[in-house]
XYZ file of C-alpha atoms in Angstrom:
580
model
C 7.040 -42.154 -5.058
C 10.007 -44.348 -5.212
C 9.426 -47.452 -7.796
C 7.090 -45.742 -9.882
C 7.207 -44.589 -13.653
C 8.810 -41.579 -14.201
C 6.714 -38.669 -15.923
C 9.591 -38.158 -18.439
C 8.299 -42.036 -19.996
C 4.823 -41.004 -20.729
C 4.027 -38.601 -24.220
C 1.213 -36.294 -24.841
C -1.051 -38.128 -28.189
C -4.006 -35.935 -27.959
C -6.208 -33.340 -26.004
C -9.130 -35.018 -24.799
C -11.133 -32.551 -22.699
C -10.090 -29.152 -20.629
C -11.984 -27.719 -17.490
C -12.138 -25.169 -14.811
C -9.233 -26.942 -12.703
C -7.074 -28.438 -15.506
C -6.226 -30.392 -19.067
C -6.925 -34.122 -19.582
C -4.474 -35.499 -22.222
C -4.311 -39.059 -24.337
C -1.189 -40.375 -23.704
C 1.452 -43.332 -24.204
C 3.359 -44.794 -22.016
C 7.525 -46.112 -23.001
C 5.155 -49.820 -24.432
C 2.895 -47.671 -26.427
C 0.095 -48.590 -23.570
C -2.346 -45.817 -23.371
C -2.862 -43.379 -20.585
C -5.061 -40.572 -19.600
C -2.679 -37.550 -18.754
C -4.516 -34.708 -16.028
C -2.461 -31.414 -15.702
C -3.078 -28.720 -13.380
C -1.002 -25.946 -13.149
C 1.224 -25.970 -9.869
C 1.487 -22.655 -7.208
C 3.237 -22.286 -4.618
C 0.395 -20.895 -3.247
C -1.302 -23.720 -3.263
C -1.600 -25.867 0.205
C -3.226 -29.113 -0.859
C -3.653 -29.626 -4.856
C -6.518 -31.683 -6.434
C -4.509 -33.847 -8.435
C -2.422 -34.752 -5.051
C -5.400 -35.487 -3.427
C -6.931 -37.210 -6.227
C -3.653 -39.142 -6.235
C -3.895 -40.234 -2.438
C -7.431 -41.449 -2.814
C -6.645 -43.856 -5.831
C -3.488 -45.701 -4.131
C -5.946 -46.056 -0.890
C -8.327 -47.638 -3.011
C -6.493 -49.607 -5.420
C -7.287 -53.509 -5.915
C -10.970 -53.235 -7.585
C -11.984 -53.494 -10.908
C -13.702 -50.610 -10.230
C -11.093 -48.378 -9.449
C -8.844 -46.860 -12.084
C -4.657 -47.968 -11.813
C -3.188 -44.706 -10.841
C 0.381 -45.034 -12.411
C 1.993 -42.117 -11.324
C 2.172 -38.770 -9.677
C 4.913 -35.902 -9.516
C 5.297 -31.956 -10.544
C 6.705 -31.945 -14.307
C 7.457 -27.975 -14.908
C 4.733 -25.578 -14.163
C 2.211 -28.769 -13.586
C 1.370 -31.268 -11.313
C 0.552 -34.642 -13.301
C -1.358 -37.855 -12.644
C -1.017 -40.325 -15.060
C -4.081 -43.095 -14.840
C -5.768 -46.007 -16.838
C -7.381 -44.155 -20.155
C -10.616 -45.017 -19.710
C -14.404 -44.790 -21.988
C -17.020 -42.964 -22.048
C -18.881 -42.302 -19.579
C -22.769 -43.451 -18.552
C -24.050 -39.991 -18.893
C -22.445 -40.246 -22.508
C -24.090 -43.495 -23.065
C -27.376 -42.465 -21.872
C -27.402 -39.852 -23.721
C -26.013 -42.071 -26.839
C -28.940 -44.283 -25.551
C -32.178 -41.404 -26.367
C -31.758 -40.728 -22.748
C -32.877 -44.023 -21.583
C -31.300 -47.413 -20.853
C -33.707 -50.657 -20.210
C -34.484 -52.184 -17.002
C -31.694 -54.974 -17.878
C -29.244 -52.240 -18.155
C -30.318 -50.266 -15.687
C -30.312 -53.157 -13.183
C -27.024 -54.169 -14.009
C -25.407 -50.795 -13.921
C -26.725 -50.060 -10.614
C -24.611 -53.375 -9.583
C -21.672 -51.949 -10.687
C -21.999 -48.726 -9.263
C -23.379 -50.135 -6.296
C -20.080 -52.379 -6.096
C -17.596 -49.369 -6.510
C -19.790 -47.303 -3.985
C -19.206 -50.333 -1.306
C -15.826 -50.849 -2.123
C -14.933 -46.756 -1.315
C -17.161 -47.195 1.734
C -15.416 -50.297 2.839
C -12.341 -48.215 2.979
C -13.239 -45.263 5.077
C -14.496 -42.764 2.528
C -17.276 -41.331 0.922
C -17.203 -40.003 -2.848
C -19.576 -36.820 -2.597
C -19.962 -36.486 -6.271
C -21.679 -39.611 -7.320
C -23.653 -39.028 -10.825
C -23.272 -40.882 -14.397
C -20.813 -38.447 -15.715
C -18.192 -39.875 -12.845
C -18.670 -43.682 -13.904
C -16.920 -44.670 -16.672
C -16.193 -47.584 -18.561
C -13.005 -49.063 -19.933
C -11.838 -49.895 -22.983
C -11.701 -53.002 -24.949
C -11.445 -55.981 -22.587
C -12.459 -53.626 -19.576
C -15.721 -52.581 -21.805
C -17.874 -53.846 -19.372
C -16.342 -52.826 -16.253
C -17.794 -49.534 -14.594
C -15.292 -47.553 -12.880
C -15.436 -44.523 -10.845
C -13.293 -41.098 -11.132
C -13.165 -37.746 -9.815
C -12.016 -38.236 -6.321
C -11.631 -34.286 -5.887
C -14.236 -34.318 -3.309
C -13.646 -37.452 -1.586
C -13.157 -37.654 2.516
C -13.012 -39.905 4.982
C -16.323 -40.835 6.450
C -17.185 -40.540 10.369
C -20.175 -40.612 12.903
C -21.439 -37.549 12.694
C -23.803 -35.828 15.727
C -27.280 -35.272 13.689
C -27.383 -31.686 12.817
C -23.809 -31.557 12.440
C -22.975 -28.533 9.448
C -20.153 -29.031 6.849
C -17.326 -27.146 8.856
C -17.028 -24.044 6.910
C -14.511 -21.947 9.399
C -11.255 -22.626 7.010
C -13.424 -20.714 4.224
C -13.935 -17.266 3.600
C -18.307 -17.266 2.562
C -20.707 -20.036 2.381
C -19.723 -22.812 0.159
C -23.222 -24.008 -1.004
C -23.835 -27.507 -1.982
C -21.307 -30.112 -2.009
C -21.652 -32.348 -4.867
C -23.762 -31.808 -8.180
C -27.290 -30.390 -7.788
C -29.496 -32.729 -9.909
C -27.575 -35.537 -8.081
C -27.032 -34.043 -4.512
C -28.624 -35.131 -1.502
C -31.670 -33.498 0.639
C -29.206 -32.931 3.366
C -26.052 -32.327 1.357
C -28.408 -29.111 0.131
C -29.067 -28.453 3.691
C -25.197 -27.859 4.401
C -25.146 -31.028 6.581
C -22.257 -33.061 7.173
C -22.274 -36.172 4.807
C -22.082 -39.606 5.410
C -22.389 -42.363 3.748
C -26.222 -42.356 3.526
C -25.476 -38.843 0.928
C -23.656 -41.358 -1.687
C -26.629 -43.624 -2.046
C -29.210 -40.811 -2.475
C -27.079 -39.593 -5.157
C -26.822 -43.122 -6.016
C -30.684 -43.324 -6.249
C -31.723 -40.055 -8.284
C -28.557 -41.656 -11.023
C -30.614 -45.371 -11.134
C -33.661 -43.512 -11.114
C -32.346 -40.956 -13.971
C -31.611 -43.930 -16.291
C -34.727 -46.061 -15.646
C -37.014 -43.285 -16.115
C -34.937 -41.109 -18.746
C -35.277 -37.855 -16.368
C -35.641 -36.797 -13.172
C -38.595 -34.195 -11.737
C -35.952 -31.296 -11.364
C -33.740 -31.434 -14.413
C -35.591 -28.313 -16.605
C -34.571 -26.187 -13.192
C -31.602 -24.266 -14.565
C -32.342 -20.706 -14.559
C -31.037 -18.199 -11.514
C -28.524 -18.158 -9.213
C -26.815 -21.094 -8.051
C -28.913 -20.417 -4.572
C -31.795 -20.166 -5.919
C -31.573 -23.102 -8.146
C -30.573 -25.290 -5.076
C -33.633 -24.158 -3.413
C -36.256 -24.788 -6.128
C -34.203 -28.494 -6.767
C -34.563 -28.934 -3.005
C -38.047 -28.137 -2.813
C -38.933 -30.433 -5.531
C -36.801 -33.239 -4.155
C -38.660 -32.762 -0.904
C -42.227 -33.431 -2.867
C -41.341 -36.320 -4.524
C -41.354 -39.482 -2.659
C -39.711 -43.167 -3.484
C -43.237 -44.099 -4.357
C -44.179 -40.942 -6.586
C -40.317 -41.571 -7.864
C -40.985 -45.006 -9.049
C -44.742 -44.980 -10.496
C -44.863 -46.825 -13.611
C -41.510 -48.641 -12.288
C -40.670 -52.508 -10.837
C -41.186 -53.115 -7.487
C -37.426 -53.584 -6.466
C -36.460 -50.311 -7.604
C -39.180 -48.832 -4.801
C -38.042 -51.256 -2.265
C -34.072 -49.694 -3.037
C -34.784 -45.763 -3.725
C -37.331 -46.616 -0.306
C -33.966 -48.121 1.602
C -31.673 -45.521 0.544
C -33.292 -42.265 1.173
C -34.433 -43.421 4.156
C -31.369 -44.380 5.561
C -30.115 -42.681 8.830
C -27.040 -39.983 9.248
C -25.014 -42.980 10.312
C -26.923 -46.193 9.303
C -24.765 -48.572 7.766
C -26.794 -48.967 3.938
C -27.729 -52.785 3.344
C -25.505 -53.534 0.141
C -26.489 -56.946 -0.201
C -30.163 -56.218 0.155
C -29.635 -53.754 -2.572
C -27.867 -56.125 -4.734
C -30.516 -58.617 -4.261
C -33.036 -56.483 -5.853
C -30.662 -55.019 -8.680
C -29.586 -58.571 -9.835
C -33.632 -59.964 -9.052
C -34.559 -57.223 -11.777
C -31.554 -57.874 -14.112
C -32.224 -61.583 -14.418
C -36.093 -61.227 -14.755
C -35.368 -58.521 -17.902
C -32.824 -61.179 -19.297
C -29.497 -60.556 -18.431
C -28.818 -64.540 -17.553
C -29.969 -65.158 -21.191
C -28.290 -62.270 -23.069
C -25.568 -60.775 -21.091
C -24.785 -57.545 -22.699
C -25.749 -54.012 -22.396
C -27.464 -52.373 -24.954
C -25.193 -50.543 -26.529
C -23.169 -53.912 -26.954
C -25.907 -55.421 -29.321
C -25.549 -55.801 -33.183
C -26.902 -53.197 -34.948
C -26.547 -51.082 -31.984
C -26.016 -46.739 -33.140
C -26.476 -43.885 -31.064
C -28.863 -41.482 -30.818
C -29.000 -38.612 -32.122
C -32.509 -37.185 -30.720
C -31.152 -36.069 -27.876
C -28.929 -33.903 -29.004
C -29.106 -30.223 -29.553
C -28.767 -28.872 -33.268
C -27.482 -25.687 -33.610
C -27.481 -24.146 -37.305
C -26.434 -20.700 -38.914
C -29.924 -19.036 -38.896
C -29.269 -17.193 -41.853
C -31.613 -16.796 -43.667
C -34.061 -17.767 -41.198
C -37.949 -16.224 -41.685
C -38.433 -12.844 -39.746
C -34.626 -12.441 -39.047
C -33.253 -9.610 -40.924
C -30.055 -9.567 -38.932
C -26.799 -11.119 -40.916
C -23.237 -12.082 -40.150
C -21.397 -8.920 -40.699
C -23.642 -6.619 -39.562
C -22.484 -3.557 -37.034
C -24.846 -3.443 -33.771
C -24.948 -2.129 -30.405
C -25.361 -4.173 -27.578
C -25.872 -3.836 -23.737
C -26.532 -7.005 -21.172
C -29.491 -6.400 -19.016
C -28.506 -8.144 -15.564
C -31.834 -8.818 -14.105
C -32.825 -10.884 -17.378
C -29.555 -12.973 -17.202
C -29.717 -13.755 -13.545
C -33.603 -14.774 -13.903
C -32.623 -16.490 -17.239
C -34.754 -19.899 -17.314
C -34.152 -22.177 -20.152
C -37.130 -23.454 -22.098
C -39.887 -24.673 -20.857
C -39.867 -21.509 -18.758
C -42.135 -22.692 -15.930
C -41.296 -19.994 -12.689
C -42.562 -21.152 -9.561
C -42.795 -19.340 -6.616
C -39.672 -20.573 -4.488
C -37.833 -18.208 -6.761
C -37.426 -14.886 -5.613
C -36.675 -11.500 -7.191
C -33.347 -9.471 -7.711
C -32.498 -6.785 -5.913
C -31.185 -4.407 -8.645
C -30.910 -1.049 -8.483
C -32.415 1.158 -11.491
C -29.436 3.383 -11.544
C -27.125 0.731 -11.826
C -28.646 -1.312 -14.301
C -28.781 2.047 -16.377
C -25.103 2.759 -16.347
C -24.825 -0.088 -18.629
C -23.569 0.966 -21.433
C -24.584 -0.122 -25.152
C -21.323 -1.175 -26.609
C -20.500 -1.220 -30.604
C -19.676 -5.108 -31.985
C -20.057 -6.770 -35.446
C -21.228 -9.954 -35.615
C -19.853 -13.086 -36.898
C -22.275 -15.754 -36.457
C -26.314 -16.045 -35.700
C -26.784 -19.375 -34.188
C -30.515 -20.798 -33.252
C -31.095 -23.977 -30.945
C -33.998 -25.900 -31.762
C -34.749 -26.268 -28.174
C -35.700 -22.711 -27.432
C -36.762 -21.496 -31.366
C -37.931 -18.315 -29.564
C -34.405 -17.157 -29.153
C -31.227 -16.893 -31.274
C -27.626 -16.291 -30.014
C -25.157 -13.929 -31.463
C -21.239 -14.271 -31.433
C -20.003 -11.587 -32.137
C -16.117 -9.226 -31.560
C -16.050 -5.997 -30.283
C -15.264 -2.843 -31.447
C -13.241 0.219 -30.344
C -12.210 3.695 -31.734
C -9.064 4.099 -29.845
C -5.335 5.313 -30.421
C -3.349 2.125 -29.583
C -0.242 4.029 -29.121
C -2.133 4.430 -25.694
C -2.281 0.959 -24.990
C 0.426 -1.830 -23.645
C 2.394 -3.536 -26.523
C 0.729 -7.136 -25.744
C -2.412 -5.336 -26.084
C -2.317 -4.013 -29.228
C -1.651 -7.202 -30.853
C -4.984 -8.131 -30.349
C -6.540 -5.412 -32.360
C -7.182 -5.277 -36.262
C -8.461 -1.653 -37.918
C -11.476 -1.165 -39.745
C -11.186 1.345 -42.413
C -14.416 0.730 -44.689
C -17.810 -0.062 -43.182
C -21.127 -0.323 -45.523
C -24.322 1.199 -45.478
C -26.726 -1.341 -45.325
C -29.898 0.362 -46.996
C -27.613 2.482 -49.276
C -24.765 0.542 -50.334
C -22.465 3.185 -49.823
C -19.094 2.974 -48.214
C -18.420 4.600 -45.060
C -14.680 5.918 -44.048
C -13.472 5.451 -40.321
C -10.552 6.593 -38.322
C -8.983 4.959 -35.509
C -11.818 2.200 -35.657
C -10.638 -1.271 -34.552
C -12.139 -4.526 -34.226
C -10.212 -6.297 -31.685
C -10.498 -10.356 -29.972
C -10.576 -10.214 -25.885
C -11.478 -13.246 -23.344
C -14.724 -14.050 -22.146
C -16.701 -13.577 -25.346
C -19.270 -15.656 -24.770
C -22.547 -15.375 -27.446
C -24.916 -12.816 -26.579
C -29.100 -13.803 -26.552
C -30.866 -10.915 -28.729
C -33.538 -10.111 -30.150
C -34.382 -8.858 -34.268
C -33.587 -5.844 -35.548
C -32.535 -3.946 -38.530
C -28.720 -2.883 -39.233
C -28.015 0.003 -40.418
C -23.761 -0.549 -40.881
C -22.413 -3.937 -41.904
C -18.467 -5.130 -42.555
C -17.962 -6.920 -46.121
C -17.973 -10.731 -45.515
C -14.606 -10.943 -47.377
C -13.114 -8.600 -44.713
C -14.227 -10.130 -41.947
C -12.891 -13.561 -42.807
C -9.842 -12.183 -43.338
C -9.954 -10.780 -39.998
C -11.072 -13.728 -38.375
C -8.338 -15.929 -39.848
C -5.903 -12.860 -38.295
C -6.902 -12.861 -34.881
C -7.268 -16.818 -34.533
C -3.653 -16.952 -34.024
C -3.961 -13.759 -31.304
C -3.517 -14.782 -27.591
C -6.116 -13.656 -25.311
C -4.638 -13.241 -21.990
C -7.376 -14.084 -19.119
C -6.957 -12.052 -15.579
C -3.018 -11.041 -16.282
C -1.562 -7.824 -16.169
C 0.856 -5.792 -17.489
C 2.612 -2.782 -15.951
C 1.923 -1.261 -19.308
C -1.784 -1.226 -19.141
C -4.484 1.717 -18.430
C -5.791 1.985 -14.919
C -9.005 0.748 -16.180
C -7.665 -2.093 -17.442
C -5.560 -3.401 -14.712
C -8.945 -2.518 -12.131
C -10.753 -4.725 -14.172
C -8.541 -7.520 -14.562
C -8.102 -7.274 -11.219
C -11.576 -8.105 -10.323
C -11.601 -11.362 -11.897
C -11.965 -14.732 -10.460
C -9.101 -17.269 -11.007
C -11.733 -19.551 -12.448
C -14.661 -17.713 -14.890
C -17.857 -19.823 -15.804
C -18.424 -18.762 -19.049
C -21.965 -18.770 -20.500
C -24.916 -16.402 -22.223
C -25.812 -13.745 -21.377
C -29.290 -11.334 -22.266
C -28.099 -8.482 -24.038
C -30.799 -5.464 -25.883
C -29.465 -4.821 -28.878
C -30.206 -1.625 -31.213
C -28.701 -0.691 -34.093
C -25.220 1.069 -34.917
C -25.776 4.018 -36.737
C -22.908 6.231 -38.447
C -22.972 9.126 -36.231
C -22.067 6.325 -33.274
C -18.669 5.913 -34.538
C -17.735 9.478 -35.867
C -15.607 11.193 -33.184
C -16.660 9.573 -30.237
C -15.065 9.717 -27.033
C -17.370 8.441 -24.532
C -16.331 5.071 -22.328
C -17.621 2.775 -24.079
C -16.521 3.241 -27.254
C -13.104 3.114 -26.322
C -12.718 0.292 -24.369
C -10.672 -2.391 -25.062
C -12.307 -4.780 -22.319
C -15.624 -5.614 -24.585
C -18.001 -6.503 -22.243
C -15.938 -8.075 -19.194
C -16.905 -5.030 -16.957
C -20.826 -5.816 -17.343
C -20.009 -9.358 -17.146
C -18.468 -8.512 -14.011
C -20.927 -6.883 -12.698
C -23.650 -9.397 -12.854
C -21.546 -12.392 -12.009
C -20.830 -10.022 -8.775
C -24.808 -9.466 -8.108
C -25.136 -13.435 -8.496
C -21.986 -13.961 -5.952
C -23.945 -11.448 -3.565
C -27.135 -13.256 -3.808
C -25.412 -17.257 -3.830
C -24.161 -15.379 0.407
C -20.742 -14.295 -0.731
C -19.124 -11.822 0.707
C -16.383 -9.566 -0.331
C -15.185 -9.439 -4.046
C -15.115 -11.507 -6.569
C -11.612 -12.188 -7.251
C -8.992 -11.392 -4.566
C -6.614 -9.237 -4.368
C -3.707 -12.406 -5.598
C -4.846 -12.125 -9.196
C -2.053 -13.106 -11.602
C 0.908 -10.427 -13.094
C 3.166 -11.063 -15.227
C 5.341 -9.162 -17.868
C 4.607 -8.662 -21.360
C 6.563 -11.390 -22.981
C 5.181 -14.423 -21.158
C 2.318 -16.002 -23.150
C 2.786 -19.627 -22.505
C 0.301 -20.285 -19.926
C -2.506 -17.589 -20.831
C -5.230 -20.385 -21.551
C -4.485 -22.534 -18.325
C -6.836 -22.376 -15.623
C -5.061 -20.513 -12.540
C -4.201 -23.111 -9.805
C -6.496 -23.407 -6.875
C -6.822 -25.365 -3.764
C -8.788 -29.212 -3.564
C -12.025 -27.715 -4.250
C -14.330 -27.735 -0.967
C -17.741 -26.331 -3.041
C -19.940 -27.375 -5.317
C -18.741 -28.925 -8.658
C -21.768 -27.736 -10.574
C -21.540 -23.981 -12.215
C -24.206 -21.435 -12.383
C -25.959 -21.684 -15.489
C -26.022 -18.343 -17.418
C -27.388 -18.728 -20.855
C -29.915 -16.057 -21.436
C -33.236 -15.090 -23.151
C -34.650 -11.896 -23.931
C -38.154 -10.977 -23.654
């Protein structure tokens, strides 16, 4: 990369969003210009990284508008770095920004833009794969009406392909599902068919269509495994037509959704026949007179229907449970993995679990106070719990690094009594993955003083919580568990029963659960295996090149672990839960 800026010249401002594959940072360059920093971490093991990739795609396409300046690329430390153009936010923030729907004018004239970028990557030999409104972004303050497009992570060069021609799947080790993001994807992209260009204007379609008619048919299907969620999305995509798509909607945007998704595996798509319609429909809604979009008007604010409130629930009518309060709790795998967010409409394209009764009953109840009650208007049916575990344990049995991240609890308090309650070798301790539990009411019987648990709070806050590492120091159980994990986790909600923790519980137990210092990672594991089964895995999980380290390096806990260009889908299995 001789010429270019050095990575050395460029400064970290500000954190601006962090992911399964890496860190996006606000940055300045040696003029004070702002820059958009991405960090992955770098591995050896690693053949072809996504920011290299990423890096390779941009200097191919550079010269458009539409195309972010890519100003550098290099390995800085334990990272590889790209350093782009800092660019806005994005059309899926504006739509939302928007009530979750633009006007015809805007509509028409973002499809132009997109439509432009999509040429201009097709005019030089490659296909995007990813196209949806949360990869277009606009730029910032001159550039504020210039759409550009990112995320090149799944980009390739296009070809003829033979019709029935399959993704080529031999350099993986299980089936890598749908390429691209499911609302967005195309029919045969969910098919595992080769993709051509044809793929980026169906996504290209269902993203027009999203905006013009603030939704699409499939967007409430969330719930289940990432198969079976592809299915049921197929299945509805299959149903819908252009014409069913566009009732209620102008002509030209049936004459386009009608020419793209019913273009051929290798038909060249009719850009300027597109564009014809788009700009027909743009200067018929006004954009000759008034061009602007309409979040560029005076008096312009965003939305805020759209958005999901989420509130402390106590004290909420019929909810007894409070922050503080000691309860048992035990995630029921066949509820999580048939989890469907609300409206809960089932239909019969999905299919049962196959779960064993004896191993959904070794699940164990596990002991946890919790620290916040949390209620989303969307589902009022449910509330979520956040809560840390608990553990009666000796921690002179436990690695060094470990026991820094527990705190004891001497005192608890009898709920109905008032009494205090005396407890030995009780600890309340922070671990990763705790993600907030989906319960249902009940009455506490043991609860932890507010004052003491803020104090504990503010205490752990500062603890590390070490992801899949481990140390020589650690139980067997431990180091099998953390052995098991993925290098990337999709953290979520899960559906839990909950009961409540009585005193006998934690007098002199010994039993498993109660002494674990893994929370709930093991039951975690266990479903997220069931859902890797049932999405065709094969084999574990993880693999058997999870990370190790000693016990003094900390630096890098919270960084996703490196991974090769990704070759899957970029969408993640949705895993919030409900009980009943």
């Amino acid at each position: 990369m001789d010429g270019e800026t050095l990575l050395d010249s460029f400064r970290v401002v500000k954190r601006i969003a962090a992911g399964g594959f890496g860190i996006v940072d606000e940055g300045v360059d040696h003029n004070d210009q702002k820059v958009a920093i991405k960090r992955e971490l770098a591995s050896n093991k690693v053949s072809r990284p996504i920011l290299e990739h990423e890096y390779h795609v941009l200097k191919s396409l550079a010269g458009h508008n539409c195309i972010p300046d890519v100003k550098t690329y290099g390995i800085q430390g334990n990272f590889n770095v790209l350093v782009m153009d800092l660019l806005g936010p994005s059309l899926g923030d504006r739509f939302r920004d928007c009530a979750k729907r633009f006007t015809l004018k805007t509509t028409a004239r973002l499809g132009i833009e997109m439509l432009d970028a999509i040429e201009h990557i097709h005019s030089h030999g490659f296909i995007h794969r990813d196209i949806k409104p949360e990869n277009f972004l606009l730029g910032l303050r001159a550039k504020s009406h210039i759409v550009h497009l990112i995320d090149f992570g799944l980009t390739r060069p296009w070809r003829a392909v033979t019709p029935g021609t399959r993704f080529p799947s031999s350099s993986v080790k299980e089936d890598i599902g749908v390429i691209g993001t499911l609302p967005y994807a195309s029919q045969h992209a969910h098919l595992g068919l080769e993709q051509t260009r044809r793929d980026d204007l169906h996504a290209f379609t269902y993203t027009l269509l999203l905006f013009a008619r603030g939704g699409l048919p499939w967007d409430h299907i969330r719930g289940g495994t990432r198969k079976h969620c592809a299915r049921r999305i197929l299945e509805k995509k299959l149903s819908w037509t252009p014409t069913r798509l566009c009732k209620g909607l102008p002509d030209e945007l049936e004459e386009l959704a009608t020419h793209c998704l019913g273009l051929g595996l290798n038909e060249s798509p009719d850009y300027h026949f597109l564009r014809v319609k788009l700009d027909t429909l743009a200067n018929r809604e006004g954009w000759i007179a008034n061009p602007r979009f309409e979040w560029d008007e005076s008096g312009w604010e965003a939305s805020t229907a759209s958005k999901v409130e989420i509130r402390p629930l106590d004290p909420l009518p019929n909810v007894s449970l409070k922050r503080g309060d000691i309860v048992l709790l035990k995630i029921i795998p066949e509820k999580t993995l048939d989890y469907e967010p609300a409206p809960r409409d089932l239909d019969p394209s999905f299919f049962p679990h196959q779960i064993a009764n004896a191993e959904e009953d070794k699940i164990p109840f596990r002991p946890a106070v919790i620290r916040q009650i949390i209620s989303q208007d969307s589902d009022p049916m449910y509330f979520k719990l956040q809560v840390f575990p608990l553990a009666q344990r000796n921690l002179s049995e436990l690695s060094r690094r470990r026991r820094g991240c527990f705190r004891p609890v001497e005192t608890l308090v009898e709920v109905s009594s008032g009494r205090h309650q005396c407890f030995g070798d009780v600890h309340i301790y922070t671990t990763s993955l705790l993600p907030p539990f989906n319960a249902s009411n009940i009455s506490a019987w043991l609860s932890l003083p507010n004052e003491v648990l803020k104090h504990l709070e503010s205490d752990l806050a500062c603890v590390p919580t070490p992801y899949s590492l481990v140390y020589d120091s650690d139980d067997e159980e431990t180091r099998a568990i953390r052995r098991r994990l993925p290098k990337i986790w999709s953290s979520g909600n899960y559906v839990t029963e909950i009961r409540p923790c009585r005193t006998t519980d934690l007098m002199g137990t010994t039993s498993t659960p109660f002494r674990s210092i893994n929370g709930w990672i093991p039951d975690m594991l266990y479903v997220e295996e069931l859902r890797h089964q049932e999405n065709g895995g094969t084999g574990v999980l993880g693999d058997s090149d999870s990370d190790s380290d000693s016990d003094e390096d900390t630096e890098f806990w919270d960084w996703p672990r490196a991974v090769d260009r990704r070759l899957s889908c970029t969408c993640t299995a949705v895993i919030d839960s409900t009980s009943g």
